[in-house]
Coordinates of C-alpha atoms and ligand atoms in Angstrom, one line a residue:
M547 CA 33.6 25.9 -8.0
T548 CA 30.1 24.3 -8.7
R549 CA 30.7 22.0 -11.9
A550 CA 28.0 20.8 -14.6
P551 CA 26.8 17.2 -13.8
D552 CA 27.8 14.5 -16.2
P553 CA 24.4 13.2 -17.0
I554 CA 23.3 9.8 -17.1
R555 CA 22.7 9.0 -20.9
N556 CA 21.1 5.4 -20.7
V557 CA 18.6 4.2 -18.0
V558 CA 17.8 0.5 -18.5
I559 CA 14.7 -0.9 -16.8
V560 CA 14.4 -4.5 -16.6
G561 CA 10.7 -5.8 -16.0
G562 CA 7.4 -4.6 -17.2
G563 CA 5.1 -5.3 -14.3
T564 CA 3.6 -2.4 -12.2
A565 CA 6.9 -1.5 -10.9
G566 CA 8.6 -1.1 -14.3
W567 CA 6.0 0.8 -16.2
M568 CA 5.4 3.0 -13.1
A569 CA 9.2 3.9 -13.1
A570 CA 9.1 4.2 -16.9
A571 CA 6.3 6.5 -17.0
A572 CA 7.7 8.8 -14.3
L573 CA 11.3 8.8 -15.8
S574 CA 9.9 9.4 -19.2
R575 CA 10.2 12.9 -17.9
L576 CA 14.1 12.9 -18.0
A577 CA 13.9 12.4 -21.7
G578 CA 13.2 16.2 -21.7
N579 CA 16.7 17.0 -21.0
G580 CA 17.6 15.7 -24.6
V581 CA 20.4 13.6 -23.2
T582 CA 19.0 10.7 -21.1
R583 CA 17.3 7.7 -23.1
V584 CA 15.0 5.3 -21.1
T585 CA 14.7 1.6 -22.2
L586 CA 12.5 -1.0 -20.8
V587 CA 13.1 -4.6 -21.4
E588 CA 10.5 -7.1 -20.4
S589 CA 10.0 -10.8 -21.4
D590 CA 6.5 -12.1 -22.8
E591 CA 7.6 -15.4 -21.4
I592 CA 7.8 -14.6 -17.9
A593 CA 4.4 -13.4 -16.4
T594 CA 4.0 -10.5 -14.0
V595 CA 2.5 -11.1 -10.7
G596 CA -0.5 -9.0 -11.6
V597 CA -2.4 -8.8 -8.3
G598 CA -1.6 -5.4 -6.9
E599 CA -4.9 -3.9 -7.1
A600 CA -5.6 -1.9 -4.0
T601 CA -4.0 1.5 -3.4
I602 CA -3.6 4.2 -0.6
P603 CA -4.3 7.9 -1.1
P604 CA -0.8 9.1 -2.2
I605 CA -1.3 7.5 -5.4
R606 CA -3.3 10.3 -6.4
Q607 CA -0.1 12.4 -6.2
F608 CA 1.6 10.0 -8.5
N609 CA -1.1 10.3 -11.1
A610 CA -0.9 14.2 -10.7
L611 CA 2.8 14.0 -11.3
L612 CA 2.1 12.3 -14.5
G613 CA -0.8 14.7 -15.4
L614 CA -3.3 11.7 -15.8
D615 CA -6.9 12.4 -16.2
E616 CA -8.5 10.5 -13.2
N617 CA -11.7 9.8 -15.0
D618 CA -9.9 8.3 -17.9
F619 CA -7.4 6.5 -15.8
I620 CA -10.3 4.7 -13.6
A621 CA -12.4 3.8 -16.9
H622 CA -9.2 2.4 -18.5
T623 CA -8.2 0.3 -15.3
Q624 CA -11.8 -1.0 -14.7
G625 CA -11.0 0.9 -11.3
S626 CA -13.3 1.7 -8.4
I627 CA -12.9 4.1 -5.4
K628 CA -11.4 2.9 -2.2
L629 CA -12.1 5.0 1.1
G630 CA -10.6 2.5 3.4
I631 CA -10.5 -1.2 4.6
V632 CA -13.0 -3.1 6.7
F633 CA -11.4 -5.8 8.7
D634 CA -13.6 -8.7 9.6
G635 CA -12.8 -11.3 12.4
W636 CA -9.4 -10.1 13.5
T637 CA -10.3 -9.9 17.2
R638 CA -13.1 -12.4 17.3
P639 CA -15.2 -14.2 14.6
D640 CA -18.0 -11.7 14.5
H641 CA -16.1 -8.5 15.0
R642 CA -15.7 -5.7 12.5
Y643 CA -13.6 -2.6 12.1
Q644 CA -12.5 -0.1 9.7
H645 CA -9.4 1.5 8.8
P646 CA -10.8 4.5 7.1
F647 CA -8.9 7.2 5.3
G648 CA -9.1 10.8 6.5
S649 CA -9.1 11.9 10.1
F650 CA -11.6 11.3 13.1
G651 CA -13.1 14.7 14.3
F652 CA -11.1 17.5 15.2
D653 CA -8.8 18.3 18.2
M654 CA -10.1 20.8 20.8
E655 CA -7.7 23.2 22.3
A656 CA -4.8 21.0 21.4
V657 CA -6.4 17.8 23.0
K658 CA -6.7 15.1 20.4
F659 CA -10.1 14.1 19.2
H660 CA -9.9 10.5 20.2
Q661 CA -9.3 11.5 23.8
F662 CA -12.6 13.1 23.9
W663 CA -14.2 10.1 22.0
L664 CA -12.6 7.7 24.7
K665 CA -14.1 9.8 27.6
L666 CA -17.7 9.9 26.0
H667 CA -17.6 6.4 24.7
S668 CA -16.6 4.8 28.0
Q669 CA -19.5 6.8 29.6
G670 CA -22.1 5.3 27.2
L671 CA -22.2 9.1 25.4
A672 CA -20.6 8.5 22.1
S673 CA -21.4 5.9 19.3
G674 CA -18.6 3.8 17.6
I675 CA -15.5 5.9 16.3
D676 CA -16.5 5.2 12.8
D677 CA -19.3 7.8 13.1
Y678 CA -16.8 10.6 13.5
N679 CA -14.8 9.9 10.1
L680 CA -16.4 11.1 7.1
C681 CA -14.8 8.4 4.9
A682 CA -16.1 5.7 7.3
T683 CA -19.5 7.0 7.2
M684 CA -19.3 7.0 3.5
V685 CA -18.2 3.4 3.6
N686 CA -21.0 2.3 5.6
K687 CA -23.5 3.9 3.3
E688 CA -21.5 2.9 0.1
K689 CA -21.6 6.4 -1.2
F690 CA -19.0 8.5 -2.9
T691 CA -18.4 12.1 -4.3
R692 CA -15.2 13.9 -4.9
P693 CA -13.8 16.4 -2.2
V694 CA -14.1 20.0 -2.8
P695 CA -11.2 22.4 -2.4
D696 CA -13.1 24.7 0.1
P697 CA -11.7 23.8 3.5
S698 CA -14.7 25.1 5.2
S699 CA -17.0 22.7 3.7
V700 CA -17.2 19.3 5.2
L701 CA -16.7 17.6 1.9
S702 CA -13.1 18.8 1.9
Q703 CA -12.4 16.0 4.3
I704 CA -12.8 13.3 1.7
T705 CA -9.8 11.3 1.3
Y706 CA -9.5 8.4 -1.4
A707 CA -7.5 6.0 -3.2
F708 CA -8.5 3.3 -6.0
H709 CA -8.8 -0.3 -6.8
F710 CA -7.7 -1.2 -10.4
D711 CA -6.8 -3.9 -12.4
A712 CA -3.0 -4.2 -12.2
G713 CA -2.5 -5.6 -15.7
L714 CA -4.6 -2.7 -17.3
Y715 CA -2.7 -0.3 -14.9
A716 CA 0.7 -1.4 -16.6
A717 CA -0.8 -1.2 -20.1
Y718 CA -2.0 2.2 -19.5
L719 CA 1.3 3.4 -18.0
R720 CA 2.9 1.5 -21.0
R721 CA 0.9 3.8 -23.4
Y722 CA 1.9 6.7 -21.5
A723 CA 5.7 6.0 -21.3
E724 CA 5.9 5.0 -25.1
A725 CA 4.2 8.1 -26.1
R726 CA 6.8 10.1 -24.3
G727 CA 9.9 8.4 -25.8
V728 CA 10.6 5.2 -23.6
T729 CA 11.7 2.4 -25.9
R730 CA 10.2 -0.9 -25.0
I731 CA 12.4 -4.2 -25.9
E732 CA 10.9 -7.6 -25.6
G733 CA 13.3 -10.3 -24.7
K734 CA 14.6 -12.5 -21.9
V735 CA 17.7 -11.2 -19.9
A736 CA 20.2 -14.2 -19.8
Q737 CA 23.3 -12.4 -18.4
V738 CA 24.3 -9.3 -16.5
P739 CA 28.0 -8.6 -17.0
L740 CA 29.8 -6.5 -14.2
D741 CA 32.6 -4.2 -14.7
P742 CA 35.5 -6.2 -13.3
E743 CA 36.9 -3.2 -11.3
S744 CA 34.1 -1.3 -10.1
G745 CA 31.5 -4.1 -10.0
F746 CA 29.2 -1.8 -11.6
I747 CA 26.5 -3.3 -14.3
Q748 CA 27.6 -2.8 -17.7
S749 CA 24.8 -4.1 -19.6
V750 CA 22.2 -6.8 -19.9
V751 CA 22.5 -9.4 -22.5
L752 CA 19.2 -10.9 -23.9
E753 CA 18.8 -14.7 -24.9
S754 CA 18.9 -13.6 -28.4
G755 CA 22.6 -12.1 -27.9
K756 CA 21.4 -8.5 -28.0
R757 CA 23.4 -6.6 -25.5
I758 CA 21.7 -3.3 -24.0
E759 CA 24.3 -0.9 -22.3
G760 CA 23.3 1.4 -19.6
D761 CA 24.5 4.0 -17.0
L762 CA 21.9 3.2 -14.5
F763 CA 19.8 0.0 -14.3
I764 CA 16.5 -0.2 -12.4
D765 CA 15.7 -3.6 -11.5
C766 CA 11.8 -4.2 -11.7
S767 CA 12.2 -8.0 -12.3
G768 CA 10.0 -9.1 -9.5
F769 CA 10.6 -11.6 -6.7
R770 CA 13.7 -12.9 -8.7
G771 CA 15.7 -9.5 -8.3
L772 CA 17.6 -10.4 -11.3
L773 CA 20.1 -7.6 -11.1
I774 CA 20.0 -6.6 -7.6
E775 CA 20.3 -10.1 -6.2
G776 CA 21.3 -12.5 -9.2
A777 CA 24.2 -10.1 -10.4
L778 CA 24.9 -7.9 -7.3
Q779 CA 24.2 -10.6 -4.6
T780 CA 23.0 -7.6 -2.5
G781 CA 21.5 -9.9 0.4
Y782 CA 17.8 -10.0 2.0
E783 CA 16.8 -9.5 5.6
D784 CA 14.1 -11.8 6.4
W785 CA 11.1 -10.8 8.5
T786 CA 9.2 -14.0 8.4
H787 CA 9.6 -14.4 12.3
W788 CA 7.3 -11.4 12.5
L789 CA 5.1 -11.8 9.5
P790 CA 5.3 -15.8 8.6
C791 CA 2.6 -15.9 5.8
D792 CA 4.6 -17.2 2.8
R793 CA 1.9 -18.1 0.3
A794 CA -1.2 -16.7 -1.6
L795 CA -3.9 -17.9 -3.7
A796 CA -5.5 -15.2 -6.0
V797 CA -8.7 -15.6 -8.1
P798 CA -11.2 -13.2 -9.7
S799 CA -14.8 -13.7 -9.3
A800 CA -17.9 -12.2 -11.0
N801 CA -19.7 -9.2 -9.5
V802 CA -22.9 -9.7 -7.9
T803 CA -23.4 -6.3 -6.5
P804 CA -22.2 -2.8 -7.6
P805 CA -18.6 -2.4 -6.7
K806 CA -18.2 -1.3 -3.1
P807 CA -16.0 1.5 -2.2
Y808 CA -13.7 -0.4 0.2
T809 CA -11.3 -3.3 0.5
R810 CA -12.2 -6.1 2.9
A811 CA -9.5 -8.0 4.8
M812 CA -11.2 -11.2 6.3
A813 CA -9.1 -13.0 9.0
R814 CA -9.1 -16.7 8.2
P815 CA -7.7 -19.6 10.6
A816 CA -4.2 -19.2 9.2
G817 CA -4.0 -16.0 7.4
W818 CA -6.7 -13.5 5.8
Q819 CA -8.5 -13.3 2.7
W820 CA -9.0 -10.1 0.5
R821 CA -11.8 -8.7 -1.6
I822 CA -11.3 -6.1 -4.0
P823 CA -14.2 -4.6 -6.0
L824 CA -13.6 -3.6 -9.7
Q825 CA -15.9 -2.6 -12.3
H826 CA -15.8 -5.9 -14.2
R827 CA -14.9 -8.3 -11.6
T828 CA -13.9 -8.8 -7.9
G829 CA -10.3 -9.6 -6.9
N830 CA -10.0 -12.1 -4.1
G831 CA -7.0 -13.8 -2.6
H832 CA -6.2 -15.7 0.3
V833 CA -2.7 -14.9 2.1
Y834 CA -1.6 -18.0 4.4
C835 CA 1.2 -19.6 6.3
S836 CA 2.2 -22.9 5.0
Q837 CA 3.3 -23.9 8.6
F838 CA -0.2 -23.7 9.7
T839 CA -2.3 -25.0 6.6
T840 CA -2.1 -26.9 3.4
D841 CA -2.5 -25.4 0.1
E842 CA -5.9 -27.5 -0.3
Q843 CA -7.3 -26.2 2.9
A844 CA -6.4 -22.6 1.8
A845 CA -8.0 -23.2 -1.5
D846 CA -11.0 -24.4 0.1
I847 CA -11.3 -21.6 2.3
L848 CA -10.9 -19.0 -0.6
M849 CA -13.2 -20.7 -3.2
S850 CA -15.9 -21.2 -0.5
N851 CA -16.0 -17.6 0.4
L852 CA -16.4 -15.8 -2.9
E853 CA -19.5 -13.8 -3.4
G854 CA -19.8 -14.7 -7.0
P855 CA -18.7 -17.5 -9.3
A856 CA -15.1 -18.0 -9.8
L857 CA -13.7 -16.7 -13.4
A858 CA -10.7 -18.8 -13.2
D859 CA -8.5 -21.2 -11.2
P860 CA -6.8 -19.7 -8.2
K861 CA -3.2 -18.6 -8.9
P862 CA -0.6 -19.7 -6.2
L863 CA 2.1 -17.3 -5.3
R864 CA 5.1 -17.6 -2.8
F865 CA 7.1 -15.1 -1.2
T866 CA 9.3 -14.4 1.7
T867 CA 8.7 -11.3 3.6
G868 CA 11.6 -8.8 4.1
R869 CA 13.7 -6.3 2.2
R870 CA 16.9 -6.2 0.2
R871 CA 19.8 -5.2 2.3
K872 CA 20.4 -2.2 -0.2
M873 CA 17.9 -1.2 -2.5
W874 CA 20.3 0.9 -4.3
N875 CA 23.8 -0.8 -5.0
R876 CA 26.2 0.4 -7.1
N877 CA 24.4 1.7 -10.3
C878 CA 21.4 -0.5 -9.7
V879 CA 18.2 0.6 -7.9
A880 CA 15.4 -2.0 -7.1
L881 CA 11.9 -1.2 -7.2
G882 CA 8.7 -3.2 -6.6
L883 CA 8.9 -6.9 -5.6
A884 CA 12.8 -6.8 -6.5
S885 CA 13.4 -4.6 -3.5
G886 CA 11.4 -6.5 -0.9
F887 CA 7.8 -7.9 0.0
L888 CA 5.3 -6.9 2.7
E889 CA 2.0 -8.7 2.5
P890 CA -0.6 -6.6 1.0
L891 CA -3.0 -6.2 4.1
E892 CA -2.6 -2.3 3.9
S893 CA -2.0 -2.2 0.3
T894 CA 1.4 -0.6 0.5
S895 CA 3.4 -2.4 -2.2
I896 CA 2.4 0.0 -5.0
H897 CA 2.9 2.8 -2.5
L898 CA 6.6 1.7 -2.0
I899 CA 7.1 1.7 -5.7
Q900 CA 6.0 5.2 -5.9
A901 CA 7.9 6.2 -2.9
G902 CA 11.1 4.6 -4.4
I903 CA 10.5 6.6 -7.6
S904 CA 10.1 9.8 -5.8
K905 CA 13.5 9.2 -3.8
L906 CA 15.3 8.1 -7.1
L907 CA 14.1 11.4 -8.9
A908 CA 15.1 13.5 -5.7
L909 CA 18.5 11.8 -5.5
F910 CA 19.1 11.2 -9.2
P911 CA 22.9 10.6 -9.8
D912 CA 24.9 11.7 -12.4
R913 CA 27.6 9.5 -14.0
S914 CA 30.0 10.0 -11.2
F915 CA 27.7 8.0 -8.9
N916 CA 28.6 10.0 -5.7
P917 CA 27.8 7.3 -3.0
V918 CA 26.0 9.9 -0.7
N919 CA 22.8 9.6 -3.3
E920 CA 22.9 5.8 -2.7
E921 CA 23.2 6.0 1.2
A922 CA 20.6 8.5 1.7
F923 CA 18.2 6.2 -0.9
N924 CA 19.1 3.3 1.2
R925 CA 18.5 4.9 4.6
L926 CA 15.1 6.4 3.6
S927 CA 14.0 3.2 2.1
Q928 CA 15.0 1.1 5.0
M929 CA 12.9 3.4 7.2
Q930 CA 9.9 3.4 5.1
F931 CA 9.9 -0.3 4.8
E932 CA 10.1 -0.7 8.6
Q933 CA 7.5 1.7 9.2
V934 CA 5.0 -0.2 7.2
R935 CA 6.4 -3.5 8.4
D936 CA 5.4 -2.4 12.2
F937 CA 2.0 -1.3 11.0
I938 CA 1.2 -4.8 9.5
I939 CA 2.7 -6.5 12.6
L940 CA 0.4 -4.6 14.9
H941 CA -2.7 -6.4 13.1
Y942 CA -1.2 -9.7 13.9
K943 CA 0.3 -9.1 17.3
A944 CA -2.9 -7.5 18.8
N945 CA -5.4 -10.1 17.7
G946 CA -7.9 -12.2 19.8
R947 CA -8.4 -15.4 17.7
P948 CA -8.0 -18.8 19.1
E949 CA -6.1 -20.7 16.3
P950 CA -2.4 -21.7 16.8
F951 CA -1.3 -19.5 13.8
W952 CA -2.9 -16.5 15.6
Q953 CA -2.0 -17.3 19.2
R954 CA 1.6 -17.8 18.0
A955 CA 1.4 -14.2 16.4
A956 CA -0.2 -12.7 19.8
S957 CA 2.6 -14.2 22.0
M958 CA 5.6 -13.1 19.7
S959 CA 8.0 -10.5 20.5
V960 CA 7.7 -7.3 18.3
P961 CA 10.3 -4.8 16.9
D962 CA 11.0 -2.2 19.8
S963 CA 9.6 0.7 17.6
L964 CA 6.1 -1.1 17.7
R965 CA 6.2 -2.4 21.1
H966 CA 6.7 1.4 22.6
K967 CA 3.9 2.6 20.5
M968 CA 1.4 -0.1 21.7
E969 CA 2.5 0.5 25.6
L970 CA 1.9 4.1 25.4
F971 CA -1.3 3.8 23.7
R972 CA -2.6 1.3 26.0
A973 CA -1.6 3.3 29.0
C974 CA -3.1 6.7 28.0
G975 CA -4.2 6.5 24.4
R976 CA -1.1 8.8 23.4
L977 CA 0.8 8.2 20.0
F978 CA 3.8 9.7 18.9
R979 CA 4.8 8.8 15.4
H980 CA 7.8 9.7 13.2
E981 CA 7.0 12.9 11.2
D982 CA 7.7 11.0 7.9
D983 CA 5.7 7.8 9.0
L984 CA 3.3 6.9 5.8
F985 CA 0.6 6.2 8.4
A986 CA -1.0 9.2 9.7
E987 CA -2.0 9.3 13.6
S988 CA -5.9 8.5 12.3
S989 CA -4.5 5.1 10.8
W990 CA -2.7 4.2 13.9
I991 CA -5.6 5.1 16.1
A992 CA -8.3 3.0 13.9
V993 CA -6.0 0.0 13.9
L994 CA -5.0 0.2 17.4
L995 CA -8.6 0.6 18.7
G996 CA -10.0 -2.0 16.0
Q997 CA -7.6 -4.7 17.1
G998 CA -8.6 -4.0 20.8
V999 CA -5.7 -2.2 22.1
T1000 CA -7.9 -0.2 24.5
P1001 CA -6.2 2.8 26.6
E1002 CA -6.6 2.3 30.3
R1003 CA -7.2 6.1 30.9
W1004 CA -8.0 9.1 28.8
D1005 CA -5.7 12.1 28.7
P1006 CA -6.5 14.3 31.8
L1007 CA -6.4 17.5 29.6
A1008 CA -9.9 16.0 28.0
D1009 CA -11.2 16.8 31.4
T1010 CA -10.4 20.3 31.4
I1011 CA -13.0 21.2 28.4
D1012 CA -16.7 21.6 29.3
P1013 CA -18.1 18.2 29.0
G1014 CA -21.3 19.7 27.5
L1015 CA -19.6 21.5 24.7
V1016 CA -17.6 18.1 24.0
R1017 CA -20.8 16.3 23.7
H1018 CA -22.4 19.0 21.7
N1019 CA -19.4 18.7 19.1
L1020 CA -19.5 15.2 18.9
D1021 CA -23.1 14.8 18.1
R1022 CA -23.0 17.7 15.8
L1023 CA -20.2 16.0 13.9
R1024 CA -21.9 12.9 13.6
T1025 CA -25.0 14.4 12.2
V1026 CA -23.1 16.7 9.7
F1027 CA -21.3 13.5 8.4
T1028 CA -24.4 11.5 8.2
R1029 CA -26.2 14.1 6.5
A1030 CA -23.3 15.0 4.1
A1031 CA -23.0 10.9 3.0
D1032 CA -26.7 10.8 2.6
A1033 CA -26.8 13.4 0.3
M1034 CA -23.9 11.8 -2.2
P1035 CA -24.7 9.4 -4.9
S1036 CA -24.0 5.8 -4.2
H1037 CA -20.4 4.7 -5.4
G1038 CA -21.9 2.6 -8.0
E1039 CA -23.7 5.5 -9.5
F1040 CA -20.7 7.7 -9.3
L1041 CA -18.7 5.2 -11.3
A1042 CA -21.5 4.7 -13.9
R1043 CA -22.0 8.5 -14.3
T1044 CA -18.4 9.9 -14.4
C1045 CA -16.0 7.2 -15.3
P1046 CA -17.7 4.0 -16.5
A1047 CA -15.4 1.3 -17.8
P1048 CA -15.9 -0.3 -21.2
R1049 CA -17.9 -3.6 -20.6
Q1050 CA -15.9 -6.7 -21.0
S1051 CA -17.2 -9.8 -22.9
Ligands
FAD174 P1 6.2 -8.6 -11.4 O1 4.9 -8.2 -11.5 O2 6.6 -9.8 -11.1 O3 7.1 -8.3 -12.9 C1 8.3 -8.5 -13.1 C2 8.7 -8.3 -14.5 O4 9.9 -8.6 -14.8 C3 7.6 -8.9 -15.6 O5 7.3 -8.0 -16.6 C4 8.6 -10.0 -16.2 O6 8.4 -10.3 -17.6 C5 10.1 -9.2 -16.2 N1 11.3 -10.2 -15.9 C6 11.5 -11.0 -14.8 N2 12.7 -11.7 -15.4 C7 13.0 -11.1 -16.5 C8 13.9 -11.7 -17.4 N3 15.1 -12.7 -17.1 N4 14.2 -10.9 -18.6 C9 13.3 -10.0 -18.9 N5 12.1 -9.7 -18.0 C10 12.1 -10.2 -17.1 N6 0.3 -4.1 -4.0 C11 -0.4 -3.3 -3.6 O7 -0.1 -2.1 -3.7 N7 -1.7 -3.6 -3.3 C12 -2.1 -4.9 -3.5 O8 -3.4 -4.9 -3.2 C13 -1.3 -5.9 -3.5 N8 -1.7 -7.2 -3.4 C14 -1.0 -8.2 -3.7 C15 -1.1 -9.4 -3.4 C16 0.0 -10.4 -3.6 C17 -0.5 -11.9 -3.3 C18 1.1 -10.2 -3.9 C19 2.1 -11.4 -4.1 C20 1.5 -8.9 -4.2 C21 0.6 -8.0 -4.0 N9 0.9 -6.5 -4.2 C22 0.1 -5.5 -3.7 C23 2.1 -6.1 -4.7 C24 2.1 -6.0 -6.1 O9 1.5 -7.0 -6.9 C25 3.5 -5.7 -6.8 O10 4.0 -4.6 -6.0 C26 3.5 -5.2 -8.2 O11 2.7 -5.9 -9.0 C27 4.8 -4.9 -8.6 O12 5.2 -6.2 -9.2 P2 6.8 -5.8 -9.9 O13 6.5 -5.3 -11.1 O14 7.8 -5.6 -9.0 O15 6.8 -7.4 -10.3

């Protein structure tokens, strides 16, 4: 007979960075059952990382789950729109390509669009692949308007995410969560006592001596992983042999142009630099590998490649790429940096927090803590982290730069899962992705082609369709996208009209 669950009474979240407040906001919905209380502990003495500023489109689902008003959210976080990433210098110094959101063209008679494009492009009959993606066309023209729901309109294809100020985002979610009953406690966790028999976390004890008991603990304490590692010693799988960058410097600079609707990722001799435009400033950072450069050289490169004057000194960060062996261990679930780290090349960390929260809600335990929930959570988390890992490694493996850091990356052996994908694509432009892969086929195509993985042949099925018709369709598509983008407001105008942020003094 099916029995009633023994509901969790106290959820304790440790950490008030992006992960902690995203979890608190989402879990505040639990308070509706009248039984579960959510408490968040954070220490004003321990700063948050505070640099997660670029996101990917599923963030809009998270905002929708919370019922946030998008204009209000953008304005309160000094946000801007992101339509994709522009990569500079990854295959050679003057080369540029885009990873735009949304798809390229449309398939014809079950033959993939990019196969027609490969054929026509190689014959000099098609322009760059970006011209056949609406978001990429909007990036080139720095335009934006919101999508329309009518699927027959070209504007229904607009896919977007956001750039925002991570500190303001956490503050925004904090107001949301507190208004829905989440209790915030300020204090530094000093001890994490375990139950001697089960090894479960019993409570967290603050430096003040205050003890906070819980049934379920969510570790959002950042890189230190205070509960998942400090108390439970879960272990960490190190991926530095594939992704050896281990340091970053982050610095804000003044805006000198209206914010652009895309992130920039510029390859540098021993790493890469990001540029993220917000309404009140631009976020910049240099991710680099300490084996191949010094902190001083890295700082020089960053500071001499800012568009506007720096607004602060560069902030140093250190990390080890990899993942916690289990992201759910006993009665503790790790989210955010406590669960693992992948460099922000494809802006995936905040997404992985969101994905962790969704899985936790879908597998939410009761006080019996049936281990099947933990196992399912860990299996899915591992797969998601590995899929993102492979996608990021691709940017390094398929590079054409001369510096030792890049040469090493080009000659490394990569995970089999990625090797198979690259080989198949190189042979005939074919691609098979796992159905749960975060990155759509269009993302893989954009980065594979952008990084210079050029198929040797196109799909023979592309030859079965009238070449005149194919050419007509491609030409028409490019014209429709160009006209649609031309008619849109500039991204700067869109922000000023619909979601202007308060001016900062
Ligand atoms: P943190 O921000 O480190 O927060 C930890 C919290 O734990 C703090 O509130 C702290 O006070 C608290 N805490 C710690 N110890 C204790 C204690 N003993 N007692 C009480 N409280 C404690 N992600 C993206 O999606 N897009 C990006 O563009 C992006 N860029 C990044 C660039 C860099 C260089 C780095 C390093 C990360 C980037 N990320 C990005 C990742 C993103 O910053 C993080 O995923 C996000 O900020 C979540 O951090 P967090 O909340 O897990 O940890």
